[in-house]
mmCIF file of C-alpha atoms in Angstrom:
data_model
loop_
_atom_site.group_PDB
_atom_site.id
_atom_site.type_symbol
_atom_site.label_atom_id
_atom_site.label_comp_id
_atom_site.label_asym_id
_atom_site.label_seq_id
_atom_site.Cartn_x
_atom_site.Cartn_y
_atom_site.Cartn_z
ATOM 1 C CA MET A 143 -0.080 -0.048 0.146
ATOM 2 C CA SER A 144 1.280 3.452 -0.938
ATOM 3 C CA TYR A 145 0.813 6.742 0.972
ATOM 4 C CA THR A 146 2.171 8.826 -1.973
ATOM 5 C CA PRO A 147 -1.389 10.247 -2.869
ATOM 6 C CA LEU A 148 -2.081 10.969 0.881
ATOM 7 C CA LEU A 149 1.427 12.569 1.340
ATOM 8 C CA THR A 150 0.983 14.452 -1.620
ATOM 9 C CA ILE A 151 -2.883 15.946 0.015
ATOM 10 C CA LEU A 152 -1.539 16.477 3.162
ATOM 11 C CA LEU A 153 1.616 18.508 1.847
ATOM 12 C CA VAL A 154 -1.022 20.485 -0.279
ATOM 13 C CA LEU A 155 -3.022 21.156 2.500
ATOM 14 C CA VAL A 156 -0.119 22.209 4.607
ATOM 15 C CA VAL A 157 1.505 24.764 2.077
ATOM 16 C CA GLY A 158 -2.098 25.889 1.328
ATOM 17 C CA ALA A 159 -2.479 26.809 5.248
ATOM 18 C CA ALA A 160 0.794 28.191 5.248
ATOM 19 C CA ILE A 161 0.185 30.749 2.379
ATOM 20 C CA THR A 162 -3.535 31.633 3.691
ATOM 21 C CA LEU A 163 -1.946 32.491 7.216
ATOM 22 C CA THR A 164 1.130 34.550 5.681
ATOM 23 C CA VAL A 165 -1.048 36.595 3.733
ATOM 24 C CA LEU A 166 -3.641 37.140 6.294
ATOM 25 C CA PHE A 167 -0.645 38.491 8.504
ATOM 26 C CA TYR A 168 0.584 40.254 6.084
ATOM 27 C CA ALA A 169 -3.033 42.252 5.236
ATOM 28 C CA GLN A 170 -3.062 42.507 9.127
ATOM 29 C CA GLN A 171 0.169 44.054 9.399
ATOM 30 C CA LYS A 172 -0.760 46.522 6.631
ATOM 31 C CA GLY A 173 -3.906 47.722 8.230
ATOM 32 C CA HIS A 174 -6.472 46.230 5.891
ATOM 33 C CA PHE A 175 -8.517 44.931 8.718
ATOM 34 C CA ASP A 176 -8.285 48.251 10.818
ATOM 35 C CA ASN A 177 -11.309 49.990 9.702
ATOM 36 C CA LEU A 178 -14.343 47.058 8.623
ATOM 37 C CA LYS A 179 -17.114 49.232 9.519
ATOM 38 C CA SER A 180 -16.718 52.277 7.357
ATOM 39 C CA GLU A 181 -16.652 50.372 4.306
ATOM 40 C CA ALA A 182 -20.375 49.068 5.118
ATOM 41 C CA TYR A 183 -22.044 52.501 4.824
ATOM 42 C CA VAL A 184 -20.538 53.103 1.361
ATOM 43 C CA ILE A 185 -23.446 51.991 -0.394
ATOM 44 C CA PHE A 186 -25.661 54.527 1.340
ATOM 45 C CA ASP A 187 -25.700 58.477 0.437
ATOM 46 C CA ASP A 188 -28.602 61.138 1.328
ATOM 47 C CA ASP A 189 -31.216 59.835 -1.083
ATOM 48 C CA GLU A 190 -31.014 56.142 0.495
ATOM 49 C CA PRO A 191 -30.240 56.867 4.243
ATOM 50 C CA VAL A 192 -29.148 54.165 6.371
ATOM 51 C CA GLY A 193 -31.754 52.430 8.255
ATOM 52 C CA GLU A 194 -34.697 53.567 6.057
ATOM 53 C CA PRO A 195 -35.737 51.123 3.405
ATOM 54 C CA GLN A 196 -36.427 52.006 -0.001
ATOM 55 C CA ASP A 197 -37.847 48.994 -1.367
ATOM 56 C CA GLN A 198 -41.147 47.463 -0.451
ATOM 57 C CA VAL A 199 -40.550 43.978 -2.288
ATOM 58 C CA PHE A 200 -40.497 42.379 1.121
ATOM 59 C CA ASP A 201 -42.736 44.615 3.082
ATOM 60 C CA ALA A 202 -46.371 43.913 3.880
ATOM 61 C CA PRO A 203 -48.415 45.168 0.959
ATOM 62 C CA ASP A 204 -50.433 48.367 2.067
ATOM 63 C CA GLU A 205 -53.756 46.282 1.695
ATOM 64 C CA PRO A 206 -54.275 43.107 2.493
ATOM 65 C CA THR A 207 -55.398 40.652 -0.175
ATOM 66 C CA GLY A 208 -58.718 38.796 0.114
ATOM 67 C CA ALA A 209 -59.944 41.994 2.135
ATOM 68 C CA PRO A 210 -63.682 42.500 2.129
ATOM 69 C CA ASP A 211 -64.788 45.295 -0.268
ATOM 70 C CA PRO A 212 -66.477 48.216 1.852
ATOM 71 C CA GLU A 213 -68.692 49.156 -0.795
ATOM 72 C CA ALA A 214 -70.412 45.874 -1.361
#
């Protein structure tokens, strides 16, 4: 029984983890994670302020369907 495929997979996983940790450490040192909250508000402006829903797609309709007609 040969362990070559298993060792290859483990080597790829270890190298991938090392590269991932290196990139994350580099990004943290350069300050890429310092101000994450401000970027969340970039999509808002004066026309569409934070906290005010603009689309009514997922909101309840103004008149419920199947309501009795008051003139009937």
